[in-house]
């Protein structure tokens, strides 16, 4: 049984009221349908099966869409200033009204009759005021206090307005900025979903490019996961930076330090423990590999060492030849590592 079964049954009861749309004005029905649609989207797939009267919501949506289309004809007739053209457009409205289904005629009746009476009443006036106020309240202290879905819903309401009605939305700049921020955040979330598990550093870099206002559109749980990973990344970066310093310390004034073998072994172990992304931070890695290669050369010469006075002249000569090929730096390293061998 889905955990949101109760919510589904409650929604079913609300949708049942749409069986008789004559109990609603157009604005009331539109608000109720939008609320029901949002509630349905939030249900799990399993819970949606309990909303057995979903067809009523679909039908109500269809009625709203039909009335909105009819309202555009009314608005066109209202805005016409030429008397003859206005009369013709009103005639078009009358024909369109006659073709509307009964439910849509009920919802459009007040606006339709007002047009015929040549009254320019605006049922949407309060709706426009409400939209203007709603847009103004999406931001507080330069942070969003609503969800992305809410901003999109306000955008949909704005888009449904006529050109003349849109001019009355004085807070549109707030909505326009919010939509731009939504676009950036949605782009970021695609990066998050694709790369957070496999390459968190990419996500963290993208996250750090967002403004605090844009970040407020990301849900708290996701923000916390990123912040936690960010803290871990900072620690890893500190480890990588520390490793860079350790590698640089292998040489002092152009000569290898005493105890080079142990230090190189320690650094190699620390480097291998880094992630692939963090290894890229260690830009002087070649100095470590050079030290490893130099140690190998010295050890190879040491392996054939033959002491002075040995009866094996050929072996002694071979060692001397190999030793003579060492650079000045490696000769000093050899002497430090094997002080008794000359």
XYZ file of C-alpha atoms in Angstrom:
342
model
C 0.000 0.000 0.000
C 1.504 3.363 -0.964
C 2.282 5.761 1.873
C 0.341 8.516 0.128
C -2.882 6.552 -0.283
C -4.714 8.898 2.113
C -3.668 11.899 0.014
C -4.947 10.126 -3.109
C -8.336 9.430 -1.518
C -8.611 13.041 -0.338
C -7.821 14.231 -3.862
C -10.427 11.872 -5.280
C -13.050 13.520 -3.030
C -12.017 16.989 -4.252
C -12.136 15.932 -7.902
C -15.619 14.459 -7.427
C -16.894 18.024 -6.992
C -15.972 18.749 -10.613
C -18.888 16.575 -11.697
C -21.045 19.685 -11.450
C -19.129 22.734 -12.685
C -22.244 24.906 -12.395
C -21.329 25.309 -8.735
C -18.179 27.183 -9.760
C -17.339 30.481 -11.396
C -14.564 30.284 -13.979
C -11.899 31.623 -11.605
C -12.996 29.292 -8.813
C -12.870 26.263 -11.077
C -9.492 27.201 -12.535
C -7.979 27.588 -9.064
C -9.478 24.301 -7.871
C -8.322 22.426 -10.975
C -4.778 23.829 -10.761
C -4.573 22.791 -7.112
C -5.884 19.308 -7.894
C -3.480 18.921 -10.827
C -0.487 19.851 -8.657
C -1.637 17.410 -5.965
C -1.988 14.629 -8.534
C 1.549 15.235 -9.865
C 2.941 14.821 -6.349
C 1.342 11.400 -5.871
C 3.347 8.241 -6.388
C 2.454 6.057 -9.368
C 0.919 3.510 -7.024
C -1.245 6.114 -5.265
C -2.540 7.591 -8.522
C -4.422 4.344 -9.154
C -6.722 5.248 -6.258
C -7.831 8.434 -8.033
C -10.398 6.550 -10.086
C -12.270 9.709 -11.126
C -9.265 11.376 -12.743
C -11.352 11.701 -15.910
C -13.353 14.448 -14.141
C -10.154 16.461 -13.651
C -9.294 15.956 -17.311
C -12.758 17.111 -18.350
C -12.564 20.187 -16.085
C -9.186 21.071 -17.572
C -10.687 20.779 -21.025
C -13.512 23.148 -20.016
C -11.027 25.704 -18.695
C -8.968 25.535 -21.879
C -12.090 25.965 -23.990
C -13.284 28.987 -21.996
C -9.843 30.608 -22.138
C -9.878 30.274 -25.895
C -13.351 31.826 -25.972
C -12.234 34.649 -23.664
C -9.582 35.631 -26.210
C -12.362 36.236 -28.741
C -14.191 38.376 -26.181
C -11.041 40.363 -25.444
C -10.415 40.933 -29.151
C -13.945 42.299 -29.507
C -13.548 44.546 -26.450
C -10.298 46.046 -27.682
C -11.670 46.883 -31.133
C -12.227 50.642 -31.454
C -13.854 50.682 -34.899
C -17.635 50.347 -34.401
C -18.303 48.333 -37.558
C -15.432 45.937 -36.925
C -16.454 45.637 -33.272
C -19.991 44.621 -34.264
C -18.618 41.953 -36.595
C -16.328 40.589 -33.895
C -19.181 40.475 -31.390
C -21.142 38.484 -33.946
C -18.207 36.053 -34.148
C -18.276 35.767 -30.350
C -21.998 34.983 -30.400
C -21.484 32.180 -32.903
C -18.601 30.792 -30.870
C -20.645 30.912 -27.649
C -23.476 28.981 -29.294
C -21.026 26.188 -30.127
C -19.651 25.879 -26.593
C -20.661 22.829 -24.519
C -23.104 23.578 -21.676
C -20.414 23.543 -18.978
C -18.263 26.048 -20.851
C -21.285 28.269 -21.584
C -21.958 28.412 -17.837
C -18.356 29.343 -17.044
C -18.177 31.984 -19.803
C -21.701 33.387 -19.352
C -20.895 36.444 -17.229
C -18.164 37.696 -19.550
C -20.255 36.919 -22.598
C -23.332 38.791 -21.358
C -21.194 41.717 -20.245
C -19.826 42.042 -23.777
C -23.326 42.006 -25.255
C -24.355 44.734 -22.807
C -21.299 46.677 -23.978
C -19.906 46.651 -20.434
C -16.202 46.532 -20.081
C -16.159 44.805 -16.690
C -13.038 42.846 -16.034
C -13.501 39.673 -14.062
C -9.750 39.200 -14.239
C -8.976 42.417 -12.357
C -8.795 40.704 -8.990
C -6.934 37.806 -10.577
C -4.325 40.182 -12.015
C -3.928 41.900 -8.651
C -3.467 38.530 -6.979
C -0.884 37.449 -9.555
C 1.000 40.705 -9.104
C 1.039 40.204 -5.336
C 2.035 36.549 -5.625
C 5.003 37.434 -7.811
C 6.134 40.074 -5.314
C 6.266 37.525 -2.499
C 8.443 34.875 -4.169
C 11.574 36.631 -2.879
C 12.471 37.654 0.670
C 15.860 39.012 1.798
C 17.165 38.324 -1.723
C 16.377 34.583 -1.418
C 13.568 32.599 -3.005
C 10.938 31.409 -0.563
C 8.987 29.319 -3.087
C 9.731 26.232 -5.158
C 10.651 26.060 -8.829
C 7.210 24.568 -9.490
C 5.552 27.627 -7.947
C 7.571 30.004 -10.144
C 6.618 27.990 -13.221
C 2.973 28.104 -12.164
C 3.116 31.904 -11.876
C 4.752 32.029 -15.310
C 1.924 29.948 -16.751
C -0.624 32.340 -15.246
C 1.219 35.301 -16.739
C 1.414 33.658 -20.168
C -2.351 33.141 -20.192
C -2.971 36.905 -19.953
C -3.717 39.090 -22.943
C -1.174 41.670 -24.091
C -3.072 44.484 -22.380
C -3.383 42.483 -19.156
C 0.324 41.682 -19.091
C 1.059 45.413 -18.999
C -0.719 45.530 -15.627
C 1.748 43.079 -14.071
C 4.163 45.618 -12.626
C 6.221 42.927 -10.886
C 7.067 41.074 -14.077
C 10.798 41.858 -13.736
C 10.833 39.787 -10.541
C 9.234 36.874 -12.388
C 11.571 37.283 -15.372
C 14.639 37.108 -13.109
C 13.183 34.116 -11.284
C 12.644 32.239 -14.552
C 16.258 32.915 -15.573
C 17.423 31.585 -12.195
C 15.191 28.529 -12.561
C 16.817 27.795 -15.925
C 20.305 27.950 -14.395
C 19.343 25.800 -11.434
C 17.686 23.181 -13.641
C 20.843 23.068 -15.766
C 22.894 22.615 -12.595
C 20.600 19.803 -11.383
C 21.230 17.912 -14.629
C 24.957 18.101 -13.875
C 24.268 17.021 -10.300
C 22.228 13.979 -11.305
C 24.766 12.955 -13.960
C 28.031 13.494 -12.084
C 27.604 13.804 -8.308
C 28.285 10.141 -7.599
C 31.112 9.680 -10.103
C 32.722 13.126 -10.279
C 31.613 15.334 -7.351
C 34.314 17.947 -7.978
C 32.566 18.894 -11.255
C 29.291 19.371 -9.373
C 30.970 21.383 -6.613
C 32.556 23.740 -9.156
C 29.167 24.277 -10.827
C 27.521 24.770 -7.414
C 30.051 27.439 -6.441
C 29.161 29.412 -9.590
C 25.525 29.740 -8.480
C 24.428 32.820 -6.540
C 23.012 32.381 -3.035
C 19.654 33.388 -4.480
C 19.819 30.609 -7.071
C 21.003 28.107 -4.461
C 17.838 28.813 -2.444
C 15.860 27.102 -5.236
C 17.652 23.796 -4.567
C 15.971 21.610 -1.965
C 17.601 21.551 1.471
C 18.514 17.850 1.318
C 20.434 18.210 -1.941
C 22.160 21.354 -0.678
C 23.367 19.522 2.431
C 24.751 16.615 0.402
C 26.731 19.042 -1.734
C 27.990 21.017 1.276
C 29.147 17.825 3.003
C 30.944 16.689 -0.132
C 32.412 20.178 -0.515
C 33.920 19.993 2.973
C 35.423 16.607 2.157
C 36.754 17.969 -1.136
C 38.413 20.869 0.660
C 40.171 18.427 2.978
C 41.277 16.340 -0.005
C 42.588 19.456 -1.743
C 44.543 20.311 1.384
C 46.065 16.823 1.281
C 47.008 17.308 -2.371
C 48.562 20.708 -1.670
C 50.502 19.224 1.237
C 51.762 16.524 -1.119
C 52.998 19.155 -3.559
C 55.054 20.727 -0.789
C 56.464 17.330 0.207
C 57.552 16.610 -3.380
C 59.212 20.016 -3.643
C 61.118 19.289 -0.420
C 62.892 16.267 -1.960
C 65.467 18.639 -3.412
C 67.287 21.321 -1.452
C 69.493 23.653 -3.479
C 69.473 21.143 -6.323
C 70.555 18.140 -4.224
C 68.476 15.260 -2.864
C 67.810 15.216 0.870
C 69.056 12.539 3.256
C 66.589 9.705 3.784
C 65.294 10.092 0.231
C 64.120 6.476 -0.084
C 61.850 6.647 2.930
C 60.446 10.057 1.954
C 59.735 8.998 -1.640
C 58.031 5.825 -0.427
C 55.864 7.869 1.935
C 54.888 10.362 -0.782
C 54.132 7.578 -3.297
C 51.754 5.932 -0.828
C 49.967 9.244 -0.174
C 49.705 10.036 -3.903
C 48.267 6.628 -4.801
C 45.574 7.123 -2.156
C 44.235 10.234 -3.938
C 41.293 10.098 -6.340
C 41.964 10.557 -10.064
C 40.556 14.090 -9.886
C 42.744 15.032 -6.906
C 45.860 13.595 -8.547
C 45.434 16.233 -11.255
C 45.996 18.886 -8.593
C 49.543 17.583 -7.989
C 51.182 19.460 -10.863
C 54.770 18.577 -9.792
C 54.162 14.824 -9.924
C 56.987 14.480 -12.476
C 59.470 15.448 -9.730
C 58.337 12.419 -7.732
C 58.746 10.059 -10.681
C 62.174 11.585 -11.409
C 63.247 10.931 -7.823
C 62.004 7.342 -8.118
C 63.925 6.906 -11.376
C 67.108 8.368 -9.821
C 66.826 6.047 -6.827
C 66.513 3.126 -9.218
C 69.653 4.188 -11.111
C 71.638 4.485 -7.877
C 70.356 1.117 -6.648
C 71.314 -0.508 -9.957
C 74.899 0.777 -9.571
C 74.938 -0.333 -5.935
C 73.807 -3.816 -6.995
C 77.051 -4.387 -8.937
C 79.349 -2.792 -6.350
C 82.747 -4.392 -6.076
C 85.044 -3.032 -3.308
C 88.531 -1.672 -3.989
C 91.251 -4.327 -3.743
C 88.907 -7.022 -4.928
C 90.455 -9.852 -6.899
C 87.639 -9.473 -9.434
C 89.106 -6.646 -11.487
C 86.464 -6.898 -14.198
C 83.639 -6.515 -11.688
C 85.400 -3.599 -10.018
C 85.936 -1.906 -13.386
C 82.304 -2.469 -14.350
C 81.147 -0.788 -11.140
C 83.534 2.121 -11.642
C 82.240 2.591 -15.197
C 78.617 2.562 -14.018
C 79.416 4.911 -11.150
C 81.231 7.271 -13.496
C 78.101 7.616 -15.618
C 76.116 8.993 -12.679
C 75.444 12.723 -12.649
C 76.939 14.871 -9.904
C 73.581 14.875 -8.133
C 73.337 11.079 -8.235
C 76.949 10.642 -7.095
C 76.100 12.649 -3.984
C 72.924 10.614 -3.535
C 74.949 7.378 -3.861
C 77.440 8.597 -1.253
C 74.611 9.520 1.146
C 72.921 6.156 0.704
C 76.076 4.010 0.721
C 78.790 6.016 2.497
C 81.217 3.082 2.785
C 81.244 2.268 -0.900
C 84.006 3.945 -2.927
